[in-house]
Amino acid sequence: MSAKHASETPAGKTKKFGKGERQIPHHSQKAKKYYPAEDEVKAKKVRKTIHPAKPRATLQPGTILILLAGRFRGKRVVLLKHLPQGILLVTGPFKVNGVPLRRVNARYVIATSAKVDLKGIDSKTVEKVGGEGYFAREKKEETKGEEAFFKQGEKPEKKPVASARASDQKAVDKALLSNIKSEPHLLEYLRSSFSLRKGDRPHEMKW
């Protein structure tokens, strides 16, 4: 403790009790009589550093993947691009198996040995689709009052596909479809769905 700090600290009193002495601290140094009923929440320090996701060696652009989760599980898709945080940009193509341009987690895909040539695909469109705000949902105005009450039992309205997204889908799939049709049996392979049957051993399969 520095000499300056020691001089600022108010001194306590010394009281004698029989043969002994006791130091009584100053009233400003005494413990508080009031304590909060609930513990004060303190922000935790995050010590973990965010490392960039390292893609698997088998996940190369053009590789045909099998989706293991989500709405299109079991479908075969074509990998277009790696996105940050282990996300992949894939397409069916949509005319082949109904899978549109979408993002999937790299943990929930199986990479096969089959590949599609991505030659001729519009790179600008792929970059646009892979942007941060492309898949962001539009905020809807919540209806309140009687109108919202009577709409509770109704079926939700089907969301129309944006014309910009439809044009981007066609631009990407156009070159991709011509490359797929040039390879024998590749179109039928993408149309078929993957499933396991009784007795199948996935660990012994060659993808």
PDB file of C-alpha atoms in Angstrom:
ATOM      1  CA  MET A   1       0.000   0.000   0.000  1.00  0.00           C
ATOM      2  CA  SER A   2       1.367   3.417  -0.956  1.00  0.00           C
ATOM      3  CA  ALA A   3       1.895   6.169   1.635  1.00  0.00           C
ATOM      4  CA  LYS A   4      -0.658   8.408  -0.118  1.00  0.00           C
ATOM      5  CA  HIS A   5      -3.378   5.745   0.022  1.00  0.00           C
ATOM      6  CA  ALA A   6      -2.631   4.975   3.668  1.00  0.00           C
ATOM      7  CA  SER A   7      -3.000   8.655   4.620  1.00  0.00           C
ATOM      8  CA  GLU A   8      -6.405   8.867   2.851  1.00  0.00           C
ATOM      9  CA  THR A   9      -7.796   5.819   4.679  1.00  0.00           C
ATOM     10  CA  PRO A  10      -9.559   6.922   7.890  1.00  0.00           C
ATOM     11  CA  ALA A  11      -8.000   5.448  11.015  1.00  0.00           C
ATOM     12  CA  GLY A  12     -10.023   3.313  13.414  1.00  0.00           C
ATOM     13  CA  LYS A  13     -10.146   3.332  17.214  1.00  0.00           C
ATOM     14  CA  THR A  14      -8.324   1.133  19.683  1.00  0.00           C
ATOM     15  CA  LYS A  15     -10.381  -0.058  22.655  1.00  0.00           C
ATOM     16  CA  LYS A  16      -9.106  -1.890  25.713  1.00  0.00           C
ATOM     17  CA  PHE A  17     -11.034  -4.890  27.033  1.00  0.00           C
ATOM     18  CA  GLY A  18      -9.500  -6.022  30.286  1.00  0.00           C
ATOM     19  CA  LYS A  19      -5.929  -6.972  29.568  1.00  0.00           C
ATOM     20  CA  GLY A  20      -6.369  -7.046  25.800  1.00  0.00           C
ATOM     21  CA  GLU A  21      -6.908  -4.516  23.043  1.00  0.00           C
ATOM     22  CA  ARG A  22      -9.113  -4.554  19.968  1.00  0.00           C
ATOM     23  CA  GLN A  23      -8.905  -2.426  16.871  1.00  0.00           C
ATOM     24  CA  ILE A  24     -12.322  -1.097  15.829  1.00  0.00           C
ATOM     25  CA  PRO A  25     -12.384  -0.052  12.152  1.00  0.00           C
ATOM     26  CA  HIS A  26     -13.757   3.235  10.969  1.00  0.00           C
ATOM     27  CA  HIS A  27     -17.494   3.252  10.075  1.00  0.00           C
ATOM     28  CA  SER A  28     -16.617   3.687   6.397  1.00  0.00           C
ATOM     29  CA  GLN A  29     -14.639   0.414   6.485  1.00  0.00           C
ATOM     30  CA  LYS A  30     -17.334  -1.695   8.144  1.00  0.00           C
ATOM     31  CA  ALA A  31     -19.205  -4.382   6.234  1.00  0.00           C
ATOM     32  CA  LYS A  32     -22.481  -3.377   4.629  1.00  0.00           C
ATOM     33  CA  LYS A  33     -25.661  -4.226   6.538  1.00  0.00           C
ATOM     34  CA  TYR A  34     -27.705  -4.384   3.342  1.00  0.00           C
ATOM     35  CA  TYR A  35     -27.182  -7.035   0.704  1.00  0.00           C
ATOM     36  CA  PRO A  36     -29.227  -7.461  -2.510  1.00  0.00           C
ATOM     37  CA  ALA A  37     -31.807 -10.270  -2.404  1.00  0.00           C
ATOM     38  CA  GLU A  38     -30.566 -11.623  -5.738  1.00  0.00           C
ATOM     39  CA  ASP A  39     -27.025 -11.993  -6.952  1.00  0.00           C
ATOM     40  CA  GLU A  40     -25.953  -9.324  -9.384  1.00  0.00           C
ATOM     41  CA  VAL A  41     -25.475 -10.764 -12.853  1.00  0.00           C
ATOM     42  CA  LYS A  42     -21.986 -10.252 -14.195  1.00  0.00           C
ATOM     43  CA  ALA A  43     -21.053 -10.759 -17.816  1.00  0.00           C
ATOM     44  CA  LYS A  44     -18.937 -13.853 -18.318  1.00  0.00           C
ATOM     45  CA  LYS A  45     -15.644 -13.469 -20.067  1.00  0.00           C
ATOM     46  CA  VAL A  46     -15.502 -15.585 -23.205  1.00  0.00           C
ATOM     47  CA  ARG A  47     -12.063 -17.152 -23.321  1.00  0.00           C
ATOM     48  CA  LYS A  48     -12.696 -19.247 -26.423  1.00  0.00           C
ATOM     49  CA  THR A  49     -11.434 -17.925 -29.727  1.00  0.00           C
ATOM     50  CA  ILE A  50     -13.535 -18.451 -32.847  1.00  0.00           C
ATOM     51  CA  HIS A  51     -11.503 -20.426 -35.362  1.00  0.00           C
ATOM     52  CA  PRO A  52     -12.465 -20.470 -39.050  1.00  0.00           C
ATOM     53  CA  ALA A  53     -14.181 -23.695 -40.117  1.00  0.00           C
ATOM     54  CA  LYS A  54     -11.906 -26.124 -41.927  1.00  0.00           C
ATOM     55  CA  PRO A  55     -13.834 -28.011 -44.643  1.00  0.00           C
ATOM     56  CA  ARG A  56     -13.351 -31.716 -45.168  1.00  0.00           C
ATOM     57  CA  ALA A  57     -11.102 -32.742 -48.028  1.00  0.00           C
ATOM     58  CA  THR A  58     -14.006 -34.592 -49.690  1.00  0.00           C
ATOM     59  CA  LEU A  59     -16.195 -31.459 -49.786  1.00  0.00           C
ATOM     60  CA  GLN A  60     -14.991 -29.924 -53.029  1.00  0.00           C
ATOM     61  CA  PRO A  61     -17.149 -27.720 -55.309  1.00  0.00           C
ATOM     62  CA  GLY A  62     -18.964 -29.939 -57.813  1.00  0.00           C
ATOM     63  CA  THR A  63     -19.187 -32.938 -55.454  1.00  0.00           C
ATOM     64  CA  ILE A  64     -22.566 -34.650 -55.196  1.00  0.00           C
ATOM     65  CA  LEU A  65     -23.736 -34.728 -51.562  1.00  0.00           C
ATOM     66  CA  ILE A  66     -26.443 -36.654 -49.724  1.00  0.00           C
ATOM     67  CA  LEU A  67     -28.476 -34.577 -47.274  1.00  0.00           C
ATOM     68  CA  LEU A  68     -29.013 -36.266 -43.904  1.00  0.00           C
ATOM     69  CA  ALA A  69     -31.319 -33.749 -42.190  1.00  0.00           C
ATOM     70  CA  GLY A  70     -33.918 -31.112 -42.914  1.00  0.00           C
ATOM     71  CA  ARG A  71     -36.809 -30.897 -45.307  1.00  0.00           C
ATOM     72  CA  PHE A  72     -34.888 -32.492 -48.195  1.00  0.00           C
ATOM     73  CA  ARG A  73     -33.171 -35.311 -46.286  1.00  0.00           C
ATOM     74  CA  GLY A  74     -32.221 -38.227 -48.503  1.00  0.00           C
ATOM     75  CA  LYS A  75     -31.905 -36.013 -51.586  1.00  0.00           C
ATOM     76  CA  ARG A  76     -28.754 -35.776 -53.662  1.00  0.00           C
ATOM     77  CA  VAL A  77     -27.477 -32.253 -54.339  1.00  0.00           C
ATOM     78  CA  VAL A  78     -24.510 -30.525 -55.979  1.00  0.00           C
ATOM     79  CA  LEU A  79     -22.081 -28.509 -53.863  1.00  0.00           C
ATOM     80  CA  LEU A  80     -21.491 -25.036 -55.307  1.00  0.00           C
ATOM     81  CA  LYS A  81     -19.478 -23.123 -52.719  1.00  0.00           C
ATOM     82  CA  HIS A  82     -18.137 -23.068 -49.148  1.00  0.00           C
ATOM     83  CA  LEU A  83     -19.624 -20.363 -46.911  1.00  0.00           C
ATOM     84  CA  PRO A  84     -18.284 -19.156 -43.519  1.00  0.00           C
ATOM     85  CA  GLN A  85     -18.791 -21.172 -40.292  1.00  0.00           C
ATOM     86  CA  GLY A  86     -19.000 -24.587 -41.973  1.00  0.00           C
ATOM     87  CA  ILE A  87     -22.023 -23.825 -44.177  1.00  0.00           C
ATOM     88  CA  LEU A  88     -22.342 -25.135 -47.743  1.00  0.00           C
ATOM     89  CA  LEU A  89     -24.237 -23.652 -50.683  1.00  0.00           C
ATOM     90  CA  VAL A  90     -25.975 -26.414 -52.666  1.00  0.00           C
ATOM     91  CA  THR A  91     -28.575 -26.885 -55.398  1.00  0.00           C
ATOM     92  CA  GLY A  92     -30.575 -29.898 -56.668  1.00  0.00           C
ATOM     93  CA  PRO A  93     -30.800 -28.655 -59.405  1.00  0.00           C
ATOM     94  CA  PHE A  94     -34.419 -27.643 -58.807  1.00  0.00           C
ATOM     95  CA  LYS A  95     -35.747 -29.103 -62.099  1.00  0.00           C
ATOM     96  CA  VAL A  96     -34.143 -32.463 -61.358  1.00  0.00           C
ATOM     97  CA  ASN A  97     -35.164 -33.227 -57.749  1.00  0.00           C
ATOM     98  CA  GLY A  98     -36.930 -30.115 -56.432  1.00  0.00           C
ATOM     99  CA  VAL A  99     -34.098 -28.906 -54.184  1.00  0.00           C
ATOM    100  CA  PRO A 100     -33.594 -25.135 -54.617  1.00  0.00           C
ATOM    101  CA  LEU A 101     -30.527 -23.052 -53.862  1.00  0.00           C
ATOM    102  CA  ARG A 102     -30.070 -23.389 -50.117  1.00  0.00           C
ATOM    103  CA  ARG A 103     -27.532 -23.454 -47.289  1.00  0.00           C
ATOM    104  CA  VAL A 104     -26.814 -26.674 -45.383  1.00  0.00           C
ATOM    105  CA  ASN A 105     -24.565 -27.561 -42.467  1.00  0.00           C
ATOM    106  CA  ALA A 106     -21.472 -29.522 -43.480  1.00  0.00           C
ATOM    107  CA  ARG A 107     -22.007 -31.909 -40.552  1.00  0.00           C
ATOM    108  CA  TYR A 108     -25.250 -33.237 -42.011  1.00  0.00           C
ATOM    109  CA  VAL A 109     -24.060 -34.304 -45.455  1.00  0.00           C
ATOM    110  CA  ILE A 110     -22.317 -37.335 -46.934  1.00  0.00           C
ATOM    111  CA  ALA A 111     -19.849 -36.611 -49.722  1.00  0.00           C
ATOM    112  CA  THR A 112     -19.959 -39.112 -52.588  1.00  0.00           C
ATOM    113  CA  SER A 113     -17.260 -39.902 -55.129  1.00  0.00           C
ATOM    114  CA  ALA A 114     -19.452 -38.578 -57.978  1.00  0.00           C
ATOM    115  CA  LYS A 115     -18.780 -35.073 -59.262  1.00  0.00           C
ATOM    116  CA  VAL A 116     -20.380 -32.588 -61.630  1.00  0.00           C
ATOM    117  CA  ASP A 117     -18.400 -30.185 -63.794  1.00  0.00           C
ATOM    118  CA  LEU A 118     -19.201 -26.586 -62.769  1.00  0.00           C
ATOM    119  CA  LYS A 119     -17.897 -25.151 -66.020  1.00  0.00           C
ATOM    120  CA  GLY A 120     -20.089 -22.377 -67.432  1.00  0.00           C
ATOM    121  CA  ILE A 121     -21.868 -21.486 -64.180  1.00  0.00           C
ATOM    122  CA  ASP A 122     -22.335 -17.763 -63.605  1.00  0.00           C
ATOM    123  CA  SER A 123     -19.857 -17.010 -60.803  1.00  0.00           C
ATOM    124  CA  LYS A 124     -21.432 -13.607 -60.102  1.00  0.00           C
ATOM    125  CA  THR A 125     -24.798 -15.218 -59.358  1.00  0.00           C
ATOM    126  CA  VAL A 126     -23.156 -17.779 -57.061  1.00  0.00           C
ATOM    127  CA  GLU A 127     -21.383 -14.964 -55.188  1.00  0.00           C
ATOM    128  CA  LYS A 128     -24.665 -13.071 -54.899  1.00  0.00           C
ATOM    129  CA  VAL A 129     -26.530 -16.104 -53.534  1.00  0.00           C
ATOM    130  CA  GLY A 130     -23.712 -16.798 -51.079  1.00  0.00           C
ATOM    131  CA  GLY A 131     -23.969 -13.299 -49.598  1.00  0.00           C
ATOM    132  CA  GLU A 132     -25.014 -12.679 -45.990  1.00  0.00           C
ATOM    133  CA  GLY A 133     -28.401 -11.060 -46.540  1.00  0.00           C
ATOM    134  CA  TYR A 134     -29.626 -13.233 -49.435  1.00  0.00           C
ATOM    135  CA  PHE A 135     -31.457 -15.800 -47.286  1.00  0.00           C
ATOM    136  CA  ALA A 136     -32.599 -13.305 -44.621  1.00  0.00           C
ATOM    137  CA  ARG A 137     -36.314 -13.469 -43.817  1.00  0.00           C
ATOM    138  CA  GLU A 138     -38.503 -10.456 -44.371  1.00  0.00           C
ATOM    139  CA  LYS A 139     -40.095  -9.016 -41.240  1.00  0.00           C
ATOM    140  CA  LYS A 140     -43.880  -9.164 -41.249  1.00  0.00           C
ATOM    141  CA  GLU A 141     -46.179  -6.743 -39.508  1.00  0.00           C
ATOM    142  CA  GLU A 142     -48.052  -8.561 -36.749  1.00  0.00           C
ATOM    143  CA  THR A 143     -51.814  -8.171 -36.961  1.00  0.00           C
ATOM    144  CA  LYS A 144     -53.483  -7.460 -33.639  1.00  0.00           C
ATOM    145  CA  GLY A 145     -57.049  -7.273 -32.409  1.00  0.00           C
ATOM    146  CA  GLU A 146     -60.103  -8.962 -33.915  1.00  0.00           C
ATOM    147  CA  GLU A 147     -58.459  -9.647 -37.275  1.00  0.00           C
ATOM    148  CA  ALA A 148     -55.665 -11.680 -35.666  1.00  0.00           C
ATOM    149  CA  PHE A 149     -58.180 -13.535 -33.457  1.00  0.00           C
ATOM    150  CA  PHE A 150     -60.319 -14.746 -36.385  1.00  0.00           C
ATOM    151  CA  LYS A 151     -57.242 -15.767 -38.422  1.00  0.00           C
ATOM    152  CA  GLN A 152     -56.007 -18.220 -35.780  1.00  0.00           C
ATOM    153  CA  GLY A 153     -57.824 -21.235 -37.222  1.00  0.00           C
ATOM    154  CA  GLU A 154     -57.026 -20.468 -40.859  1.00  0.00           C
ATOM    155  CA  LYS A 155     -54.240 -22.126 -42.804  1.00  0.00           C
ATOM    156  CA  PRO A 156     -51.174 -19.920 -43.315  1.00  0.00           C
ATOM    157  CA  GLU A 157     -50.894 -18.345 -46.742  1.00  0.00           C
ATOM    158  CA  LYS A 158     -48.384 -19.884 -49.107  1.00  0.00           C
ATOM    159  CA  LYS A 159     -45.367 -17.623 -49.435  1.00  0.00           C
ATOM    160  CA  PRO A 160     -44.796 -16.652 -53.091  1.00  0.00           C
ATOM    161  CA  VAL A 161     -41.304 -17.191 -54.484  1.00  0.00           C
ATOM    162  CA  ALA A 162     -39.491 -13.939 -55.198  1.00  0.00           C
ATOM    163  CA  SER A 163     -38.866 -13.323 -58.896  1.00  0.00           C
ATOM    164  CA  ALA A 164     -35.195 -12.474 -58.180  1.00  0.00           C
ATOM    165  CA  ARG A 165     -34.630 -15.828 -56.507  1.00  0.00           C
ATOM    166  CA  ALA A 166     -36.338 -17.694 -59.334  1.00  0.00           C
ATOM    167  CA  SER A 167     -34.141 -15.977 -61.920  1.00  0.00           C
ATOM    168  CA  ASP A 168     -31.004 -16.753 -59.873  1.00  0.00           C
ATOM    169  CA  GLN A 169     -32.076 -20.400 -59.655  1.00  0.00           C
ATOM    170  CA  LYS A 170     -32.525 -20.613 -63.433  1.00  0.00           C
ATOM    171  CA  ALA A 171     -29.190 -18.877 -64.084  1.00  0.00           C
ATOM    172  CA  VAL A 172     -27.285 -21.368 -61.917  1.00  0.00           C
ATOM    173  CA  ASP A 173     -29.156 -24.491 -63.049  1.00  0.00           C
ATOM    174  CA  LYS A 174     -28.972 -23.722 -66.788  1.00  0.00           C
ATOM    175  CA  ALA A 175     -25.253 -24.466 -67.163  1.00  0.00           C
ATOM    176  CA  LEU A 176     -25.374 -27.165 -64.487  1.00  0.00           C
ATOM    177  CA  LEU A 177     -28.126 -29.137 -66.273  1.00  0.00           C
ATOM    178  CA  SER A 178     -26.215 -29.209 -69.565  1.00  0.00           C
ATOM    179  CA  ASN A 179     -23.152 -30.588 -67.754  1.00  0.00           C
ATOM    180  CA  ILE A 180     -25.257 -33.212 -65.944  1.00  0.00           C
ATOM    181  CA  LYS A 181     -26.968 -34.394 -69.148  1.00  0.00           C
ATOM    182  CA  SER A 182     -23.584 -34.913 -70.813  1.00  0.00           C
ATOM    183  CA  GLU A 183     -22.716 -37.605 -68.225  1.00  0.00           C
ATOM    184  CA  PRO A 184     -24.533 -40.952 -68.598  1.00  0.00           C
ATOM    185  CA  HIS A 185     -26.914 -41.990 -65.766  1.00  0.00           C
ATOM    186  CA  LEU A 186     -26.034 -38.884 -63.708  1.00  0.00           C
ATOM    187  CA  LEU A 187     -29.489 -37.331 -64.137  1.00  0.00           C
ATOM    188  CA  GLU A 188     -31.210 -40.481 -62.821  1.00  0.00           C
ATOM    189  CA  TYR A 189     -28.705 -40.656 -59.953  1.00  0.00           C
ATOM    190  CA  LEU A 190     -29.580 -37.138 -58.800  1.00  0.00           C
ATOM    191  CA  ARG A 191     -33.317 -37.826 -59.100  1.00  0.00           C
ATOM    192  CA  SER A 192     -33.152 -40.899 -56.861  1.00  0.00           C
ATOM    193  CA  SER A 193     -33.380 -40.549 -53.065  1.00  0.00           C
ATOM    194  CA  PHE A 194     -31.019 -42.204 -50.624  1.00  0.00           C
ATOM    195  CA  SER A 195     -32.363 -44.528 -47.930  1.00  0.00           C
ATOM    196  CA  LEU A 196     -31.098 -47.374 -45.787  1.00  0.00           C
ATOM    197  CA  ARG A 197     -32.861 -50.726 -45.585  1.00  0.00           C
ATOM    198  CA  LYS A 198     -32.698 -53.574 -43.127  1.00  0.00           C
ATOM    199  CA  GLY A 199     -29.287 -55.251 -43.305  1.00  0.00           C
ATOM    200  CA  ASP A 200     -27.509 -52.292 -44.934  1.00  0.00           C
ATOM    201  CA  ARG A 201     -24.137 -51.432 -43.436  1.00  0.00           C
ATOM    202  CA  PRO A 202     -23.253 -47.789 -44.053  1.00  0.00           C
ATOM    203  CA  HIS A 203     -19.699 -48.137 -42.721  1.00  0.00           C
ATOM    204  CA  GLU A 204     -18.948 -50.717 -45.417  1.00  0.00           C
ATOM    205  CA  MET A 205     -20.458 -48.744 -48.288  1.00  0.00           C
ATOM    206  CA  LYS A 206     -18.408 -46.935 -50.877  1.00  0.00           C
ATOM    207  CA  TRP A 207     -19.763 -43.490 -51.507  1.00  0.00           C
TER     208      TRP A 207
END
